[in-house]
Amino acid sequence: MTTAITLDHLIQTRLAEIAEDAWRDHRVMPVRSGDGRVLQLGTGAVWEQWYCQADHDGYGPCNEPLLTSEQASTLTGMFNDDEPIPTPKIPSVEIELLDPSRGCFMPDCLYHWSDVVAEYRKAQG
């Protein structure tokens, strides 16, 4: 008997592994499709895809949305090859994400919402 493995199955399996690793290593959780919040800053808006459950300060889970580099760049209006948040107050989380424009998994950083807001305000003057 031959078992056929589809590309969709491989992608779903890899996404599940990434989510498990993100939880184990960083206490980061993916948001279920359709369950995320719309995060708006200035005239830009993005859909929440990840959130933080780490206890950074000893007062319980963070619960902040986490934004990818592309999302952070979209909201801050700063598109460059460097990190969109050069000095985050809370360290960014590096994980592997599916990059649909390239059709593969690539390393990316997740930034806390508070750091994106702070960078936006700094850029606004």
Coordinates of C-alpha atoms in Angstrom, one line a residue:
M1 CA 0.0 0.0 0.0
T2 CA 1.4 3.4 -1.0
T3 CA 0.9 6.4 1.2
A4 CA 0.6 9.7 -0.7
I5 CA 1.8 12.8 1.1
T6 CA 0.5 16.1 -0.3
L7 CA 2.2 19.4 -0.2
D8 CA -0.7 20.8 1.8
H9 CA -0.1 18.1 4.4
L10 CA 3.6 18.8 4.6
I11 CA 2.9 22.6 5.1
Q12 CA 0.3 21.9 7.8
T13 CA 2.7 19.6 9.6
R14 CA 5.5 22.1 9.5
L15 CA 3.2 24.9 10.7
A16 CA 2.2 22.7 13.6
E17 CA 5.8 22.0 14.4
I18 CA 6.6 25.7 14.3
A19 CA 3.7 26.5 16.7
E20 CA 4.9 23.8 19.1
D21 CA 8.5 25.1 19.1
A22 CA 7.3 28.7 19.5
W23 CA 5.3 27.7 22.6
R24 CA 8.0 25.5 24.1
D25 CA 10.8 28.0 23.5
H26 CA 9.1 31.4 23.9
R27 CA 5.6 30.9 25.2
V28 CA 4.2 32.3 21.9
M29 CA 0.9 31.1 20.5
P30 CA -0.5 31.4 17.0
V31 CA -4.0 32.8 16.7
R32 CA -6.6 30.6 15.2
S33 CA -7.7 31.7 11.7
G34 CA -10.5 34.3 12.1
D35 CA -10.0 34.7 15.9
G36 CA -7.4 37.5 15.8
R37 CA -7.9 41.2 16.5
V38 CA -7.5 43.9 13.9
L39 CA -4.5 46.0 15.0
Q40 CA -4.7 49.6 13.8
L41 CA -2.0 52.2 14.1
G42 CA -2.3 55.5 12.3
T43 CA -3.9 54.7 8.9
G44 CA -2.6 51.2 8.7
A45 CA -4.2 48.0 10.0
V46 CA -3.0 44.4 10.2
W47 CA -4.6 41.1 11.4
E48 CA -3.2 39.6 14.6
Q49 CA -1.5 36.2 13.9
W50 CA 0.5 35.6 17.1
Y51 CA 0.3 36.5 20.8
C52 CA 2.6 36.3 23.7
Q53 CA 1.9 34.2 26.8
A54 CA 5.4 34.7 28.4
D55 CA 5.7 36.2 31.9
H56 CA 8.2 38.9 31.3
D57 CA 7.9 40.8 34.6
G58 CA 6.6 38.3 37.1
Y59 CA 3.0 39.6 37.0
G60 CA 1.5 36.9 34.7
P61 CA 1.1 36.3 31.0
C62 CA 1.9 39.2 28.7
N63 CA -1.1 38.7 26.3
E64 CA 0.2 41.2 23.8
P65 CA -0.2 40.7 20.1
L66 CA 3.0 39.9 18.3
L67 CA 3.6 41.3 14.8
T68 CA 5.9 40.0 12.0
S69 CA 8.5 42.2 10.6
E70 CA 6.3 42.9 7.6
Q71 CA 3.3 43.8 9.8
A72 CA 5.5 46.1 12.0
S73 CA 6.9 47.8 8.9
T74 CA 3.4 48.3 7.5
L75 CA 2.2 50.0 10.7
T76 CA 5.3 52.1 11.3
G77 CA 5.6 53.1 7.6
M78 CA 9.3 52.1 7.6
F79 CA 10.1 49.6 4.9
N80 CA 13.7 48.6 4.8
D81 CA 15.8 45.5 4.9
D82 CA 16.8 46.1 8.5
E83 CA 14.7 45.3 11.6
P84 CA 11.6 47.6 11.8
I85 CA 12.1 47.9 15.5
P86 CA 15.8 48.5 16.1
T87 CA 15.7 48.6 19.9
P88 CA 12.7 46.7 21.2
K89 CA 12.0 47.0 25.0
I90 CA 10.9 43.4 25.0
P91 CA 13.2 41.2 22.9
S92 CA 11.8 40.0 19.6
V93 CA 11.1 36.3 19.1
E94 CA 12.8 34.7 16.1
I95 CA 10.8 31.9 14.5
E96 CA 10.4 30.4 11.1
L97 CA 7.3 31.6 9.2
L98 CA 5.8 30.7 5.8
D99 CA 6.7 33.3 3.3
P100 CA 4.0 33.2 0.6
S101 CA 5.9 35.6 -1.7
R102 CA 8.8 33.2 -1.8
G103 CA 6.9 30.0 -1.4
C104 CA 9.0 28.7 1.5
F105 CA 9.6 28.9 5.2
M106 CA 12.0 31.7 6.2
P107 CA 13.3 33.0 9.6
D108 CA 11.4 36.1 10.8
C109 CA 11.0 38.1 14.0
L110 CA 7.9 38.7 16.0
Y111 CA 7.7 42.1 17.8
H112 CA 5.4 43.0 20.7
W113 CA 2.6 45.4 20.0
S114 CA 3.9 47.9 22.6
D115 CA 7.3 48.1 20.9
V116 CA 5.6 48.7 17.5
V117 CA 3.4 51.5 19.0
A118 CA 6.5 53.1 20.7
E119 CA 8.4 53.0 17.4
Y120 CA 5.5 54.5 15.5
R121 CA 5.2 57.4 18.1
K122 CA 9.0 58.0 17.9
A123 CA 8.8 58.3 14.1
Q124 CA 5.8 60.7 14.4
G125 CA 8.0 63.1 16.5

